[in-house]
Amino acid sequence: MAELPLEGIRVLDISSVIAAPVATTFLADFGAEVVKVEEPTAGDFLRGNLGTPGNRSLQWAQEGRNKKSVTLDLRQARGQQILRELIPQFDVVVSNHRLPTLEKWGLSPESMQALNPHGVFVFVTGYGLTGPYRDRGAFDRIASAFSGLTYVSGEPDRPPVRTGFAMIDYMAAYLTAFATVTALYPRDANGGRGQIIDSSLYEAGFRASEDALLSYSSNGMIRERSGNRNPALVPASDFDTADGRRIAVHAGTDPLFRRLAQVLGRPDLADDPRFATRAARAENPEYLYKIIGEWAAEKNADEATEILSAVGIPASPLMNVADIANNPHYRERGTIVDVEDPDFGEISMVAPLPHFSETPGRIETLGCALGAHTDEIYRTLLGFDDEDLAELRSAKVI
């Protein structure tokens, strides 16, 4: 079996919930040895309630995969000291604790770096380590609101809505994993030093805001909600189909619109001055949307998708998770994998992504039991013996 690209990289994960721990899951999928530090009694929030099979949630099986778990109470002085002893043993340390909490524990970013100048220290917080809001907390919902993403989401005549999934958390996870390997490369390939990475939830969302800031700074335009339509690209929207589903269609470029006009049986539309150019269509969308809506309403979603795809027009039914679980493309491409879990039996989960031709990621283990590797890690990395471990357990430090 091929060696994974991050084998030999050791990551200490002292984070919880979604963004930061998912970033370390990405690293673990590609071979990093990730040791996750968890609170001794409850563990990570994603483990769920301690009444589920094996005291593990389904989400934990996925987002805790390929990691080792140790317990450590960082609220106790002895726990903080053990963390200081662990830090020099790792290439990467990932935290999402608020800065005031870290400083109270004597574990500020600078003090951690002093313990291991060669290490990469990654801090994922709501608002970053600097700026007037640095001490504020945030979750996905709050970061989405602050980044501008929520404001532009929804129908024009209704209040804004957040996305259905924790998009900001996962966007921050992607960005953080990218930042981590970007910091490791100059350190390991070019003889550089370690460094501190300051990753915030809101900036991950804000980076996806297209030209909103450019437009505002140039002409004062504020991006507003436009529902399912893209006001600058027409036609690009969702339509009801005969089987009670909906289909997304994007034919906003001039060549694509010409193809769509043929499919609709209205080739004349492509030469009509009201619709012949992208700019003209943006000024006259309603008539086009009425025609497309009538066409879609006579076909089921899969049929309409096949007709449009056959002539190169991007289209897809709006997929729910049942559609996704049974979709041949997801299955044959390997986006979804089936795994056997000791508590839940056979379950389907997202595969390690993206796909690599030579060193693809793999799932070695699913999210493990709380503290499953406590003795192993403390013995091998810190030299603790039976007496040390018993004493720490008695004091509820581990």
Coordinates of N, CA and C in Angstrom, one line a residue, residues 44-247:
D44 N -15.1 15.3 23.1 CA -15.4 16.3 22.1 C -16.9 16.4 22.0
F45 N -17.4 17.6 21.7 CA -18.8 17.9 21.5 C -19.5 17.0 20.4
L46 N -18.7 16.7 19.4 CA -19.2 15.9 18.3 C -19.5 14.5 18.6
R47 N -18.9 14.0 19.8 CA -19.2 12.7 20.2 C -20.7 12.5 20.5
G48 N -21.4 13.6 20.8 CA -22.8 13.5 21.0 C -23.1 13.1 22.5
N49 N -24.3 12.7 22.8 CA -24.7 12.3 24.1 C -24.1 11.0 24.5
L50 N -23.8 10.9 25.8 CA -23.2 9.6 26.2 C -24.2 8.5 26.4
G51 N -25.2 8.4 25.5 CA -26.1 7.4 25.6 C -26.3 6.7 24.3
T52 N -25.5 7.1 23.3 CA -25.5 6.5 22.0 C -24.6 5.2 22.0
P53 N -24.8 4.4 20.9 CA -24.0 3.2 20.9 C -22.5 3.5 21.0
G54 N -21.9 2.8 22.0 CA -20.4 3.1 22.2 C -20.1 4.5 22.7
N55 N -21.1 5.2 23.1 CA -21.0 6.6 23.4 C -20.3 7.4 22.3
R56 N -20.7 7.1 21.1 CA -20.2 7.7 19.9 C -21.3 8.1 19.0
S57 N -21.3 9.3 18.4 CA -22.3 9.7 17.5 C -21.9 9.3 16.1
L58 N -22.8 9.2 15.2 CA -22.5 8.9 13.8 C -21.5 10.0 13.2
Q59 N -21.7 11.2 13.6 CA -20.8 12.3 13.1 C -19.4 12.1 13.6
W60 N -19.3 11.6 14.8 CA -18.0 11.4 15.4 C -17.3 10.2 14.6
A61 N -18.0 9.2 14.2 CA -17.4 8.1 13.4 C -16.7 8.7 12.2
Q62 N -17.2 9.7 11.6 CA -16.6 10.3 10.4 C -15.6 11.3 10.8
E63 N -15.9 12.3 11.6 CA -15.0 13.4 11.8 C -13.9 13.1 12.8
G64 N -14.1 12.0 13.6 CA -13.0 11.6 14.5 C -12.2 10.5 13.9
R65 N -12.4 10.2 12.6 CA -11.7 9.0 12.0 C -10.2 9.3 11.9
N66 N -9.5 8.2 11.9 CA -8.0 8.2 11.6 C -7.2 9.0 12.7
K67 N -7.9 9.2 13.9 CA -7.2 9.9 15.0 C -7.0 9.0 16.2
K68 N -6.1 9.4 17.0 CA -5.9 8.8 18.3 C -6.5 9.8 19.4
S69 N -7.1 9.2 20.4 CA -7.7 10.0 21.5 C -7.0 9.9 22.8
V70 N -6.6 11.0 23.4 CA -6.1 11.0 24.8 C -7.0 12.0 25.6
T71 N -7.1 11.7 26.9 CA -7.8 12.6 27.7 C -6.9 13.5 28.5
L72 N -7.3 14.7 28.7 CA -6.5 15.7 29.5 C -7.4 16.9 29.9
D73 N -7.4 17.2 31.2 CA -8.2 18.3 31.7 C -7.3 19.5 31.7
L74 N -7.5 20.4 30.7 CA -6.7 21.6 30.5 C -7.1 22.7 31.5
R75 N -8.1 22.5 32.2 CA -8.5 23.5 33.3 C -7.6 23.3 34.5
Q76 N -7.0 22.2 34.7 CA -6.2 21.9 35.8 C -4.7 22.3 35.5
A77 N -4.0 22.8 36.5 CA -2.6 23.2 36.3 C -1.8 22.0 35.8
R78 N -2.0 20.8 36.4 CA -1.2 19.7 35.9 C -1.5 19.3 34.5
G79 N -2.8 19.5 34.1 CA -3.1 19.2 32.7 C -2.4 20.2 31.7
Q80 N -2.3 21.5 32.1 CA -1.6 22.5 31.3 C -0.1 22.2 31.3
Q81 N 0.4 21.6 32.3 CA 1.8 21.3 32.3 C 2.1 20.1 31.4
I82 N 1.2 19.1 31.4 CA 1.4 18.0 30.5 C 1.3 18.4 29.1
L83 N 0.4 19.4 28.8 CA 0.3 19.9 27.4 C 1.6 20.5 27.0
R84 N 2.2 21.3 27.9 CA 3.5 21.9 27.6 C 4.6 20.8 27.3
E85 N 4.5 19.7 28.0 CA 5.5 18.6 27.8 C 5.2 18.0 26.4
L86 N 3.9 17.9 26.0 CA 3.6 17.3 24.7 C 4.0 18.1 23.5
I87 N 3.8 19.4 23.7 CA 4.0 20.3 22.5 C 5.3 20.1 21.8
P88 N 6.5 20.0 22.4 CA 7.7 19.8 21.7 C 7.8 18.5 20.9
Q89 N 6.8 17.5 21.1 CA 6.9 16.2 20.5 C 6.1 16.3 19.1
F90 N 5.5 17.4 18.8 CA 4.6 17.5 17.6 C 5.1 18.5 16.6
D91 N 4.8 18.2 15.3 CA 5.1 19.1 14.2 C 4.0 20.2 14.2
V92 N 2.8 19.9 14.5 CA 1.7 20.8 14.4 C 0.8 20.8 15.6
V93 N 0.4 21.9 16.1 CA -0.6 22.0 17.2 C -1.8 22.8 16.7
V94 N -3.0 22.3 16.9 CA -4.2 23.0 16.4 C -5.1 23.2 17.6
S95 N -5.5 24.5 17.7 CA -6.4 24.9 18.8 C -7.5 25.8 18.3
N96 N -8.7 25.7 19.0 CA -9.7 26.7 18.7 C -10.2 27.4 20.0
H97 N -9.4 27.3 21.0 CA -9.8 28.0 22.3 C -9.6 29.5 22.0
R98 N -10.5 30.3 22.7 CA -10.4 31.7 22.7 C -9.1 32.2 23.3
L99 N -8.6 33.3 22.8 CA -7.3 33.8 23.2 C -7.3 34.1 24.7
P100 N -8.3 34.7 25.3 CA -8.3 34.9 26.8 C -8.2 33.6 27.6
T101 N -8.8 32.5 27.1 CA -8.7 31.2 27.7 C -7.2 30.7 27.7
L102 N -6.6 30.8 26.5 CA -5.2 30.3 26.4 C -4.3 31.1 27.3
E103 N -4.5 32.4 27.3 CA -3.7 33.3 28.1 C -3.8 33.0 29.6
K104 N -5.1 32.7 30.0 CA -5.3 32.3 31.4 C -4.6 31.0 31.8
W105 N -4.5 30.1 30.8 CA -3.8 28.9 31.1 C -2.3 29.0 30.9
G106 N -1.8 30.2 30.6 CA -0.3 30.4 30.3 C 0.1 29.7 29.0
L107 N -0.8 29.6 28.1 CA -0.6 28.9 26.8 C -0.9 29.8 25.6
S108 N -0.4 31.0 25.7 CA -0.6 31.9 24.5 C 0.1 31.4 23.3
P109 N -0.3 31.9 22.1 CA 0.4 31.4 20.9 C 1.9 31.6 21.0
E110 N 2.4 32.7 21.6 CA 3.8 33.0 21.6 C 4.5 32.0 22.6
S111 N 3.8 31.7 23.7 CA 4.4 30.8 24.7 C 4.5 29.4 24.2
M112 N 3.5 29.0 23.4 CA 3.5 27.7 22.8 C 4.7 27.6 21.8
Q113 N 4.8 28.6 21.0 CA 5.9 28.6 20.0 C 7.3 28.6 20.7
A114 N 7.4 29.2 21.8 CA 8.7 29.2 22.5 C 9.0 27.8 23.0
L115 N 8.0 27.0 23.2 CA 8.3 25.6 23.6 C 8.8 24.7 22.4
N116 N 8.4 25.1 21.2 CA 8.8 24.3 20.0 C 8.9 25.3 18.8
P117 N 10.0 26.0 18.7 CA 10.2 26.9 17.6 C 10.1 26.3 16.2
H118 N 10.2 25.0 16.1 CA 10.2 24.3 14.8 C 8.7 23.9 14.5
G119 N 7.8 24.1 15.4 CA 6.4 23.7 15.2 C 5.6 24.7 14.5
V120 N 4.5 24.2 13.9 CA 3.5 25.0 13.3 C 2.3 25.0 14.2
F121 N 1.9 26.2 14.6 CA 0.8 26.4 15.6 C -0.4 27.1 14.9
V122 N -1.5 26.3 14.9 CA -2.6 26.8 14.1 C -3.8 27.1 15.1
F123 N -4.2 28.4 15.0 CA -5.3 28.8 15.9 C -6.5 29.2 15.0
V124 N -7.6 28.5 15.3 CA -8.9 28.7 14.5 C -9.8 29.3 15.5
T125 N -10.2 30.6 15.3 CA -11.1 31.3 16.2 C -12.1 32.0 15.4
G126 N -13.1 32.5 16.1 CA -14.2 33.2 15.4 C -13.8 34.4 14.6
Y127 N -13.0 35.3 15.3 CA -12.6 36.6 14.8 C -11.1 36.8 14.6
G128 N -10.3 35.7 14.9 CA -8.9 35.9 14.7 C -8.2 36.3 16.0
L129 N -6.9 36.3 16.0 CA -6.1 36.6 17.2 C -5.8 38.1 17.4
T130 N -6.2 38.9 16.4 CA -5.9 40.3 16.4 C -7.2 41.1 16.2
G131 N -7.2 42.4 16.4 CA -8.4 43.2 16.1 C -9.3 43.3 17.3
P132 N -10.2 44.3 17.3 CA -11.0 44.6 18.4 C -12.0 43.5 18.9
Y133 N -12.3 42.6 18.0 CA -13.2 41.5 18.3 C -12.5 40.2 18.6
R134 N -11.2 40.2 18.8 CA -10.4 39.0 19.0 C -10.9 38.1 20.1
D135 N -11.4 38.8 21.2 CA -11.8 38.0 22.4 C -13.2 37.4 22.3
R136 N -14.0 37.8 21.2 CA -15.3 37.3 21.1 C -15.4 35.8 20.6
G137 N -16.4 35.1 21.0 CA -16.6 33.8 20.5 C -17.5 33.8 19.3
A138 N -17.5 32.7 18.6 CA -18.4 32.5 17.4 C -18.6 31.1 17.1
F139 N -19.7 30.8 16.5 CA -20.0 29.5 15.9 C -20.3 29.8 14.4
D140 N -20.6 28.7 13.7 CA -20.8 28.9 12.3 C -21.9 29.9 12.0
R141 N -23.0 29.9 12.7 CA -24.1 30.8 12.5 C -23.6 32.3 12.7
I142 N -22.8 32.5 13.7 CA -22.4 33.9 14.0 C -21.4 34.3 12.9
A143 N -20.4 33.5 12.6 CA -19.5 33.8 11.6 C -20.1 34.1 10.2
S144 N -21.2 33.3 9.9 CA -21.9 33.5 8.6 C -22.5 34.9 8.6
A145 N -23.1 35.3 9.8 CA -23.7 36.6 9.9 C -22.7 37.7 9.7
F146 N -21.5 37.5 10.3 CA -20.5 38.6 10.3 C -19.8 38.7 9.0
S147 N -19.7 37.5 8.3 CA -19.0 37.5 7.0 C -19.8 38.1 5.9
G148 N -21.1 38.3 6.1 CA -21.9 38.8 5.0 C -22.7 37.7 4.2
L149 N -22.3 36.4 4.5 CA -22.9 35.3 3.8 C -24.4 35.2 4.1
T150 N -24.8 35.3 5.3 CA -26.2 35.2 5.6 C -27.1 36.3 5.0
Y151 N -26.6 37.5 5.0 CA -27.3 38.7 4.5 C -27.8 38.5 3.0
V152 N -26.9 37.8 2.2 CA -27.3 37.7 0.8 C -28.0 36.4 0.5
S153 N -28.3 35.6 1.5 CA -28.9 34.3 1.3 C -30.4 34.3 1.6
G154 N -31.2 33.9 0.6 CA -32.7 33.9 0.7 C -33.4 34.6 -0.4
E155 N -34.7 34.7 -0.2 CA -35.5 35.4 -1.2 C -35.5 36.9 -1.0
P156 N -35.6 37.7 -2.0 CA -35.5 39.2 -1.9 C -36.5 39.8 -0.9
D157 N -37.7 39.2 -0.9 CA -38.8 39.8 -0.1 C -39.0 39.1 1.3
R158 N -38.0 38.4 1.7 CA -38.0 37.7 3.0 C -36.7 37.9 3.7
P159 N -36.8 37.6 5.1 CA -35.5 37.8 5.9 C -34.4 36.9 5.4
P160 N -33.2 37.2 5.6 CA -32.1 36.3 5.3 C -32.2 35.0 6.0
V161 N -31.5 33.9 5.4 CA -31.5 32.6 6.0 C -30.0 32.1 6.0
R162 N -29.7 31.3 7.0 CA -28.4 30.7 6.9 C -28.4 29.5 6.0
T163 N -27.3 29.0 5.6 CA -27.2 27.8 4.8 C -27.7 26.6 5.6
G164 N -28.1 25.5 5.0 CA -28.6 24.3 5.6 C -27.5 23.5 6.3
F165 N -26.3 23.6 5.9 CA -25.2 22.9 6.6 C -24.3 24.0 7.2
A166 N -23.3 23.5 8.0 CA -22.4 24.4 8.7 C -21.3 24.8 7.7
M167 N -21.6 25.5 6.6 CA -20.7 25.8 5.5 C -19.5 26.6 6.0
I168 N -19.6 27.6 6.9 CA -18.5 28.3 7.3 C -17.5 27.4 8.0
D169 N -18.0 26.5 8.9 CA -17.1 25.6 9.6 C -16.3 24.8 8.6
Y170 N -16.9 24.3 7.6 CA -16.2 23.4 6.7 C -15.3 24.2 5.8
M171 N -15.7 25.4 5.4 CA -14.8 26.3 4.6 C -13.6 26.6 5.4
A172 N -13.8 26.9 6.7 CA -12.6 27.2 7.5 C -11.7 26.0 7.7
A173 N -12.3 24.8 7.7 CA -11.5 23.6 7.8 C -10.6 23.4 6.6
Y174 N -11.2 23.6 5.4 CA -10.4 23.5 4.2 C -9.3 24.5 4.2
L175 N -9.6 25.7 4.5 CA -8.6 26.8 4.5 C -7.5 26.5 5.5
T176 N -7.9 26.0 6.7 CA -6.9 25.7 7.7 C -6.0 24.5 7.4
A177 N -6.6 23.5 6.8 CA -5.7 22.4 6.3 C -4.7 22.8 5.3
F178 N -5.2 23.6 4.3 CA -4.3 24.2 3.3 C -3.2 25.0 3.9
A179 N -3.6 25.8 4.9 CA -2.6 26.7 5.6 C -1.5 25.8 6.3
T180 N -2.0 24.8 6.9 CA -1.0 23.9 7.6 C 0.0 23.3 6.7
V181 N -0.4 22.7 5.6 CA 0.6 22.1 4.7 C 1.4 23.1 4.0
T182 N 0.8 24.3 3.8 CA 1.6 25.4 3.2 C 2.7 25.9 4.2
A183 N 2.4 25.8 5.5 CA 3.5 26.2 6.4 C 4.5 25.1 6.6
L184 N 4.1 23.8 6.5 CA 5.0 22.7 6.6 C 6.0 22.6 5.5
Y185 N 5.5 23.0 4.3 CA 6.4 22.9 3.1 C 7.7 23.7 3.2
P186 N 7.6 25.0 3.5 CA 8.9 25.7 3.6 C 9.7 25.3 4.7
R187 N 9.1 24.9 5.8 CA 9.9 24.4 7.0 C 10.6 23.1 6.6
D188 N 10.0 22.2 5.9 CA 10.6 20.9 5.7 C 11.4 20.8 4.4
A189 N 10.9 21.5 3.4 CA 11.6 21.5 2.1 C 12.7 22.5 1.9
N190 N 12.6 23.6 2.6 CA 13.6 24.7 2.5 C 14.3 25.1 3.7
G191 N 14.2 24.2 4.7 CA 14.9 24.5 6.0 C 14.4 25.7 6.7
G192 N 13.2 26.0 6.6 CA 12.6 27.2 7.3 C 12.2 26.9 8.8
R193 N 11.6 27.9 9.4 CA 11.2 27.7 10.8 C 9.7 27.4 10.9
G194 N 9.3 27.1 12.1 CA 7.9 26.9 12.3 C 7.2 28.3 12.3
Q195 N 5.9 28.4 12.4 CA 5.2 29.7 12.5 C 3.8 29.5 13.1
I196 N 3.2 30.7 13.3 CA 1.9 30.7 13.9 C 0.9 31.0 12.7
I197 N -0.2 30.2 12.7 CA -1.2 30.4 11.7 C -2.4 31.0 12.4
D198 N -3.0 32.1 12.0 CA -4.1 32.7 12.6 C -5.3 32.6 11.6
S199 N -6.2 31.7 11.8 CA -7.3 31.4 10.9 C -8.6 31.7 11.6
S200 N -9.4 32.5 11.0 CA -10.7 32.9 11.6 C -11.9 32.3 10.8
L201 N -13.0 32.0 11.5 CA -14.2 31.5 10.8 C -14.7 32.6 9.8
Y202 N -14.8 33.8 10.3 CA -15.5 34.8 9.4 C -14.7 35.1 8.1
E203 N -13.4 35.0 8.2 CA -12.6 35.3 7.0 C -12.8 34.2 6.0
A204 N -13.0 32.9 6.4 CA -13.2 31.8 5.4 C -14.5 32.1 4.6
G205 N -15.5 32.6 5.3 CA -16.8 33.0 4.6 C -16.6 34.2 3.8
F206 N -15.9 35.2 4.3 CA -15.7 36.5 3.6 C -15.0 36.3 2.3
R207 N -14.0 35.4 2.3 CA -13.2 35.1 1.1 C -14.0 34.6 -0.1
A208 N -15.2 34.1 0.2 CA -16.1 33.5 -0.8 C -17.2 34.6 -1.3
S209 N -17.0 35.8 -0.9 CA -18.0 36.8 -1.2 C -17.9 37.5 -2.6
E210 N -17.2 36.8 -3.5 CA -17.1 37.1 -4.9 C -16.6 38.6 -5.0
D211 N -17.3 39.4 -5.8 CA -16.9 40.8 -6.0 C -17.7 41.8 -5.2
A212 N -18.3 41.3 -4.1 CA -19.2 42.2 -3.3 C -18.5 43.4 -2.8
L213 N -17.3 43.2 -2.2 CA -16.5 44.4 -1.7 C -16.0 45.2 -2.8
L214 N -15.5 44.6 -3.9 CA -15.0 45.4 -5.0 C -16.1 46.3 -5.5
S215 N -17.3 45.8 -5.7 CA -18.4 46.6 -6.2 C -18.8 47.7 -5.2
Y216 N -18.8 47.4 -3.9 CA -19.2 48.5 -3.0 C -18.1 49.6 -2.9
S217 N -16.8 49.2 -3.0 CA -15.8 50.1 -2.9 C -15.7 51.0 -4.2
S218 N -16.1 50.4 -5.3 CA -16.0 51.1 -6.6 C -17.2 52.0 -6.8
N219 N -18.5 51.5 -6.5 CA -19.6 52.3 -6.9 C -20.7 52.3 -5.8
G220 N -20.4 51.8 -4.6 CA -21.3 51.9 -3.5 C -22.5 50.9 -3.5
M221 N -22.4 49.9 -4.5 CA -23.5 48.9 -4.6 C -23.4 47.9 -3.5
I222 N -24.5 47.6 -2.8 CA -24.6 46.6 -1.8 C -25.3 45.4 -2.3
R223 N -24.6 44.3 -2.3 CA -25.2 43.0 -2.8 C -26.4 42.6 -1.9
E224 N -27.5 42.4 -2.6 CA -28.7 42.0 -1.9 C -29.1 40.6 -2.2
R225 N -30.1 40.1 -1.5 CA -30.6 38.7 -1.8 C -31.3 38.7 -3.1
S226 N -31.1 37.6 -3.9 CA -31.7 37.4 -5.2 C -32.4 36.0 -5.3
G227 N -32.5 35.3 -4.1 CA -33.1 34.0 -4.2 C -32.3 33.0 -5.0
N228 N -33.0 32.2 -5.8 CA -32.3 31.2 -6.6 C -31.8 31.8 -7.9
R229 N -32.1 33.0 -8.2 CA -31.6 33.6 -9.4 C -30.3 34.3 -9.3
N230 N -29.5 34.3 -10.3 CA -28.3 35.1 -10.4 C -28.6 36.3 -11.3
P231 N -28.7 37.5 -10.7 CA -29.2 38.7 -11.5 C -28.3 39.0 -12.7
A232 N -27.0 38.6 -12.6 CA -26.1 39.0 -13.7 C -26.0 37.9 -14.8
L233 N -26.5 36.7 -14.5 CA -26.4 35.6 -15.5 C -27.8 35.1 -15.6
V234 N -28.4 35.3 -16.8 CA -29.7 34.8 -17.1 C -29.7 34.0 -18.4
P235 N -30.3 32.8 -18.4 CA -31.0 32.2 -17.3 C -30.1 31.3 -16.4
A236 N -30.3 31.5 -15.1 CA -29.6 30.6 -14.1 C -30.5 30.6 -12.9
S237 N -31.3 29.5 -12.7 CA -32.2 29.4 -11.6 C -32.7 28.0 -11.4
D238 N -33.7 27.8 -10.6 CA -34.3 26.5 -10.3 C -35.7 26.5 -10.7
F239 N -36.2 25.3 -11.2 CA -37.5 25.2 -11.8 C -38.2 23.9 -11.3
D240 N -39.5 24.1 -11.1 CA -40.3 22.9 -10.7 C -40.5 22.0 -11.9
T241 N -40.5 20.6 -11.6 CA -40.7 19.6 -12.6 C -41.9 18.8 -12.3
A242 N -42.3 18.0 -13.3 CA -43.6 17.3 -13.3 C -43.7 16.3 -12.1
D243 N -42.6 15.8 -11.6 CA -42.6 14.8 -10.6 C -42.5 15.4 -9.2
G244 N -42.7 16.7 -9.1 CA -42.7 17.4 -7.8 C -41.3 17.7 -7.2
R245 N -40.3 17.6 -8.1 CA -39.0 17.9 -7.7 C -38.6 19.3 -8.3
R246 N -37.3 19.7 -8.2 CA -36.9 20.9 -8.8 C -35.5 20.6 -9.5
I247 N -35.3 21.4 -10.5 CA -34.0 21.2 -11.3 C -33.3 22.6 -11.4

